[in-house]
Short mmCIF file of C-alpha atoms in Angstrom, two decimals:
data_model
loop_
_atom_site.label_atom_id
_atom_site.label_comp_id
_atom_site.label_asym_id
_atom_site.label_seq_id
_atom_site.Cartn_x
_atom_site.Cartn_y
_atom_site.Cartn_z
CA UNK A 141 36.91 -162.78 185.11
CA UNK A 142 36.44 -166.61 185.16
CA UNK A 143 39.45 -168.95 186.08
CA UNK A 144 37.57 -172.92 186.08
CA UNK A 145 34.06 -172.08 187.60
CA UNK A 146 35.47 -169.49 190.18
CA UNK A 147 35.42 -165.76 189.94
CA UNK A 148 38.32 -163.63 189.68
CA UNK A 149 38.10 -160.09 189.97
CA UNK A 150 41.99 -158.67 189.81
CA UNK A 151 43.18 -159.46 186.25
CA UNK A 152 46.72 -159.53 187.73
CA UNK A 153 48.68 -162.97 189.30
CA UNK A 154 51.46 -162.85 190.91
CA UNK A 155 54.91 -164.82 191.01
CA UNK A 156 56.28 -165.12 194.72
CA UNK A 157 60.01 -165.79 193.50
CA UNK A 158 63.50 -163.72 193.35
CA UNK A 159 61.97 -160.79 195.87
CA UNK A 160 64.43 -159.29 198.50
CA UNK A 161 62.60 -160.32 201.78
CA UNK A 162 59.79 -162.45 202.98
CA UNK A 163 57.88 -159.28 204.13
CA UNK A 164 58.56 -157.59 201.01
CA UNK A 165 56.65 -159.68 198.86
CA UNK A 166 54.51 -159.92 201.54
CA UNK A 167 53.55 -156.04 201.58
CA UNK A 168 54.00 -155.98 197.26
CA UNK A 169 50.84 -159.08 196.82
CA UNK A 170 48.66 -157.03 198.97
CA UNK A 171 49.38 -153.57 197.05
CA UNK A 172 48.67 -155.00 193.94
CA UNK A 173 44.86 -156.05 194.97
CA UNK A 174 45.45 -160.05 193.12
CA UNK A 175 43.80 -162.72 193.77
CA UNK A 176 45.88 -165.53 192.55
CA UNK A 177 49.44 -165.92 193.33
CA UNK A 178 52.00 -168.62 191.90
CA UNK A 179 54.25 -171.15 193.80
CA UNK A 180 56.95 -173.43 193.11
CA UNK A 181 56.92 -176.75 195.05
CA UNK A 182 60.97 -176.22 194.72
CA UNK A 183 60.21 -172.81 196.71
CA UNK A 184 58.52 -174.11 199.34
CA UNK A 185 60.40 -177.15 199.75
CA UNK A 186 63.28 -176.80 198.89
CA UNK A 187 65.64 -174.70 202.16
CA UNK A 188 63.34 -176.57 204.73
CA UNK A 189 61.59 -173.43 206.21
CA UNK A 190 58.22 -174.63 203.45
CA UNK A 191 56.03 -174.09 206.63
CA UNK A 192 57.46 -170.64 207.32
CA UNK A 193 56.76 -169.74 203.76
CA UNK A 194 53.50 -171.13 203.74
CA UNK A 195 52.15 -169.42 206.95
CA UNK A 196 53.58 -166.01 204.99
CA UNK A 197 51.67 -166.78 201.97
CA UNK A 198 47.81 -167.57 203.61
CA UNK A 199 48.00 -164.40 205.49
CA UNK A 200 47.81 -163.08 202.40
CA UNK A 201 44.45 -164.22 201.90
CA UNK A 202 45.41 -165.16 197.82
CA UNK A 203 44.06 -168.35 196.12
CA UNK A 204 47.53 -170.53 195.70
CA UNK A 205 48.36 -171.17 192.20
CA UNK A 206 51.53 -174.45 192.31
CA UNK A 207 53.73 -174.84 189.33
CA UNK A 208 55.91 -176.63 188.09
CA UNK A 209 58.45 -173.92 187.33
CA UNK A 210 61.99 -176.10 186.41
CA UNK A 211 60.71 -179.10 184.60
CA UNK A 212 61.78 -180.26 181.49
CA UNK A 213 60.40 -183.65 180.60
CA UNK A 214 56.90 -184.82 181.01
CA UNK A 215 57.07 -186.99 183.97
CA UNK A 216 59.43 -184.70 185.95
CA UNK A 217 56.10 -182.20 184.88
CA UNK A 218 53.49 -184.87 186.08
CA UNK A 219 55.21 -185.81 188.87
CA UNK A 220 55.84 -182.03 190.63
CA UNK A 221 52.15 -182.03 189.69
CA UNK A 222 50.69 -184.46 191.91
CA UNK A 223 53.17 -183.87 194.25
CA UNK A 224 51.60 -180.17 194.91
CA UNK A 225 47.88 -181.12 194.82
CA UNK A 226 49.37 -183.23 198.08
CA UNK A 227 51.09 -180.38 199.76
CA UNK A 228 48.95 -177.57 198.93
CA UNK A 229 44.97 -179.29 198.90
CA UNK A 230 44.18 -178.11 195.01
CA UNK A 231 43.61 -179.32 191.94
CA UNK A 232 45.08 -176.06 190.22
CA UNK A 233 48.42 -176.41 188.69
CA UNK A 234 50.14 -174.18 186.21
CA UNK A 235 51.87 -177.12 183.81
CA UNK A 236 55.59 -175.58 182.49
CA UNK A 237 57.77 -177.94 180.52
CA UNK A 238 60.77 -176.64 179.21
CA UNK A 239 62.60 -177.30 176.27
CA UNK A 240 65.14 -174.90 175.99
CA UNK A 241 67.21 -173.76 178.78
CA UNK A 242 67.99 -170.52 177.82
CA UNK A 243 64.57 -168.98 176.79
CA UNK A 244 63.16 -170.91 178.15
CA UNK A 245 60.98 -171.77 175.89
CA UNK A 246 57.99 -174.49 176.71
CA UNK A 247 58.55 -177.89 175.00
CA UNK A 248 54.84 -178.27 173.45
CA UNK A 249 54.93 -181.34 172.84
CA UNK A 250 55.14 -182.61 175.95
CA UNK A 251 53.73 -179.83 177.66
CA UNK A 252 50.05 -181.40 175.13
CA UNK A 253 50.91 -184.86 176.44
CA UNK A 254 51.26 -183.61 180.26
CA UNK A 255 48.51 -181.72 179.66
CA UNK A 256 46.59 -184.56 178.88
CA UNK A 257 47.83 -186.62 181.31
CA UNK A 258 46.56 -184.49 184.01
CA UNK A 259 43.20 -183.25 182.84
CA UNK A 260 42.06 -187.08 182.67
CA UNK A 261 43.49 -186.66 186.48
CA UNK A 262 41.71 -184.51 187.37
CA UNK A 263 44.25 -181.33 187.43
CA UNK A 264 42.70 -178.00 186.20
CA UNK A 265 45.28 -176.37 184.39
CA UNK A 266 46.56 -173.52 183.28
CA UNK A 267 49.64 -174.08 180.24
CA UNK A 268 52.69 -171.82 180.03
CA UNK A 269 52.81 -172.13 176.63
CA UNK A 270 53.81 -170.59 173.39
CA UNK A 271 51.21 -167.70 171.15
CA UNK A 272 50.92 -170.32 168.38
CA UNK A 273 47.56 -171.30 167.47
CA UNK A 274 47.96 -175.38 166.97
CA UNK A 275 49.45 -175.98 169.56
CA UNK A 276 46.39 -174.19 171.88
CA UNK A 277 44.27 -176.25 170.08
CA UNK A 278 45.85 -179.41 171.26
CA UNK A 279 45.97 -177.21 174.79
CA UNK A 280 41.95 -177.31 175.09
CA UNK A 281 41.50 -180.43 173.16
CA UNK A 282 43.62 -182.39 175.75
CA UNK A 283 41.04 -180.33 178.66
CA UNK A 284 42.50 -176.73 179.07
CA UNK A 285 40.07 -174.12 179.98
CA UNK A 286 42.55 -171.45 179.69
CA UNK A 287 45.55 -171.27 177.52
CA UNK A 288 48.57 -168.96 179.17
CA UNK A 289 50.23 -167.46 175.69
CA UNK A 290 54.26 -166.17 176.77
CA UNK A 291 55.13 -162.30 176.06
CA UNK A 292 58.34 -162.54 175.68
CA UNK A 293 60.72 -165.06 178.01
CA UNK A 294 61.06 -165.47 181.19
CA UNK A 295 62.31 -162.93 183.52
CA UNK A 296 63.42 -161.06 180.18
CA UNK A 297 61.30 -157.82 180.47
CA UNK A 298 61.41 -157.92 176.84
CA UNK A 299 56.99 -157.18 176.43
CA UNK A 300 55.32 -158.52 174.20
CA UNK A 301 57.23 -159.39 171.15
CA UNK A 302 54.87 -160.28 169.05
CA UNK A 303 51.20 -158.61 169.69
CA UNK A 304 49.85 -159.95 166.01
CA UNK A 305 50.05 -162.99 167.54
CA UNK A 306 48.05 -162.34 170.45
CA UNK A 307 46.12 -160.79 168.91
CA UNK A 308 45.86 -164.00 166.22
CA UNK A 309 44.89 -166.09 168.93
CA UNK A 310 42.98 -163.48 170.00
CA UNK A 311 40.34 -163.81 167.65
CA UNK A 312 41.15 -167.40 167.43
CA UNK A 313 39.61 -167.99 170.86
CA UNK A 314 36.98 -165.62 171.71
CA UNK A 315 36.02 -167.61 174.49
CA UNK A 316 38.53 -169.07 176.16
CA UNK A 317 40.64 -167.21 178.58
CA UNK A 318 43.68 -166.04 177.69
CA UNK A 319 46.58 -164.79 180.26
CA UNK A 320 49.41 -163.16 179.57
CA UNK A 321 52.43 -165.03 181.20
CA UNK A 322 56.63 -163.65 180.97
CA UNK A 323 58.16 -160.88 179.51
CA UNK A 324 55.93 -158.86 181.18
CA UNK A 325 59.02 -155.41 182.09
CA UNK A 326 56.42 -152.66 182.07
CA UNK A 327 53.38 -151.13 183.47
CA UNK A 328 53.24 -149.86 179.53
CA UNK A 329 54.02 -153.61 178.43
CA UNK A 330 50.89 -155.17 181.03
CA UNK A 331 48.60 -151.96 179.44
CA UNK A 332 49.44 -152.74 176.11
CA UNK A 333 48.64 -156.79 177.26
CA UNK A 334 45.48 -155.61 177.87
CA UNK A 335 44.34 -153.85 175.23
CA UNK A 336 44.79 -156.43 173.34
CA UNK A 337 41.99 -158.46 174.56
CA UNK A 338 43.68 -160.91 177.38
CA UNK A 339 42.38 -161.71 180.25
CA UNK A 340 44.90 -160.83 183.02
CA UNK A 341 48.59 -160.94 183.35
CA UNK A 342 50.89 -163.22 185.91
CA UNK A 343 54.29 -161.43 186.69
CA UNK A 344 57.28 -162.04 188.63
CA UNK A 345 60.69 -160.81 187.94
CA UNK A 346 59.08 -157.12 186.55
CA UNK A 347 57.82 -156.82 190.36
CA UNK A 348 60.45 -158.50 192.14
CA UNK A 349 63.22 -157.29 190.43
CA UNK A 350 61.95 -153.87 190.79
CA UNK A 351 63.85 -150.75 192.79
CA UNK A 352 61.38 -150.42 194.90
CA UNK A 353 58.78 -153.50 194.06
CA UNK A 354 56.12 -152.54 196.77
CA UNK A 355 55.16 -149.32 193.94
CA UNK A 356 55.56 -151.55 191.09
CA UNK A 357 53.02 -153.21 192.41
CA UNK A 358 50.48 -150.67 192.78
CA UNK A 359 51.88 -149.69 188.64
CA UNK A 360 51.46 -152.63 186.79
CA UNK A 361 48.19 -153.65 188.55
CA UNK A 362 46.54 -149.63 187.62
CA UNK A 363 48.11 -150.38 184.15
CA UNK A 364 46.07 -153.65 183.93
CA UNK A 365 42.89 -151.92 185.19
CA UNK A 366 43.79 -148.54 183.02
CA UNK A 367 44.89 -151.29 179.71
CA UNK A 368 41.16 -153.29 180.19
CA UNK A 369 39.88 -150.02 179.90
CA UNK A 370 40.62 -148.84 177.14
CA UNK A 371 39.61 -153.07 175.25
CA UNK A 372 35.99 -152.14 176.62
CA UNK A 373 36.15 -149.29 175.08
CA UNK A 374 36.63 -149.93 172.08
CA UNK A 375 40.02 -147.87 170.57
CA UNK A 376 40.08 -146.56 167.25
CA UNK A 377 42.25 -148.24 164.96
CA UNK A 378 45.50 -146.67 163.45
CA UNK A 379 45.69 -144.51 160.25
CA UNK A 380 48.74 -144.59 156.81
CA UNK A 381 47.24 -140.75 156.77
CA UNK A 382 47.03 -137.45 158.77
CA UNK A 383 43.15 -137.04 159.34
CA UNK A 384 42.25 -132.95 160.71
CA UNK A 385 40.36 -133.27 164.57
CA UNK A 386 39.50 -129.69 163.44
CA UNK A 387 36.70 -130.30 160.14
CA UNK A 388 37.60 -128.71 157.16
CA UNK A 389 34.31 -127.18 156.58
CA UNK A 390 32.87 -123.82 157.10
CA UNK A 391 36.39 -122.44 157.98
CA UNK A 392 36.76 -118.65 156.24
CA UNK A 393 38.79 -118.59 152.96
CA UNK A 394 40.64 -115.41 152.38
CA UNK A 395 40.96 -113.71 149.28
#
């Protein structure tokens, strides 16, 4: 999988918030086999322990994807992205412009505007968006090379609320990397996303708040591998009627 010219082998991206301890976070990252982790600038600097947290993340050997989590305006998101570039030394940015406090649904109007500003400034933007095709087109026009449609609200664990919309996105953007971001709660959700043809899955809460985060990290990695393999194998279409697996022709006729 190519992301902004970089070859990435793992199709699982991890967030780094809400883990029981830094040690468990580190072990979960390694157990997942992920190559990209997201981190909020707020998390890095909020409590004065940013240097230690950054050292822990660097020791995992993964690539850092800073995000603008918690930003509710274009200016706030753009400023946070510019600060993150200075702190983390990367042009990658996961762009969030939140529009609704309860659902954390993206403000797609602000998202497109912020994406246009950041792309023009040399950022390589990972936009957290809805599954709307028109919004996706506007983000591509703004300069984004990939899209990150939500599966369900952040941290809800509801799985894929609208798989038909994600399927439509795959058909509409056949050559654009699509990464499902938010809503994944179980390994089956991750597998379903990959079976729909998504290129990767980004998740956080499902692992961080599991009873066994390290075990869940392994489970999610396996589910994504299985879902990807299933998509490549071209699964059968669903049918309205039963079809016998044993042919009728040649069966004995009893008088």
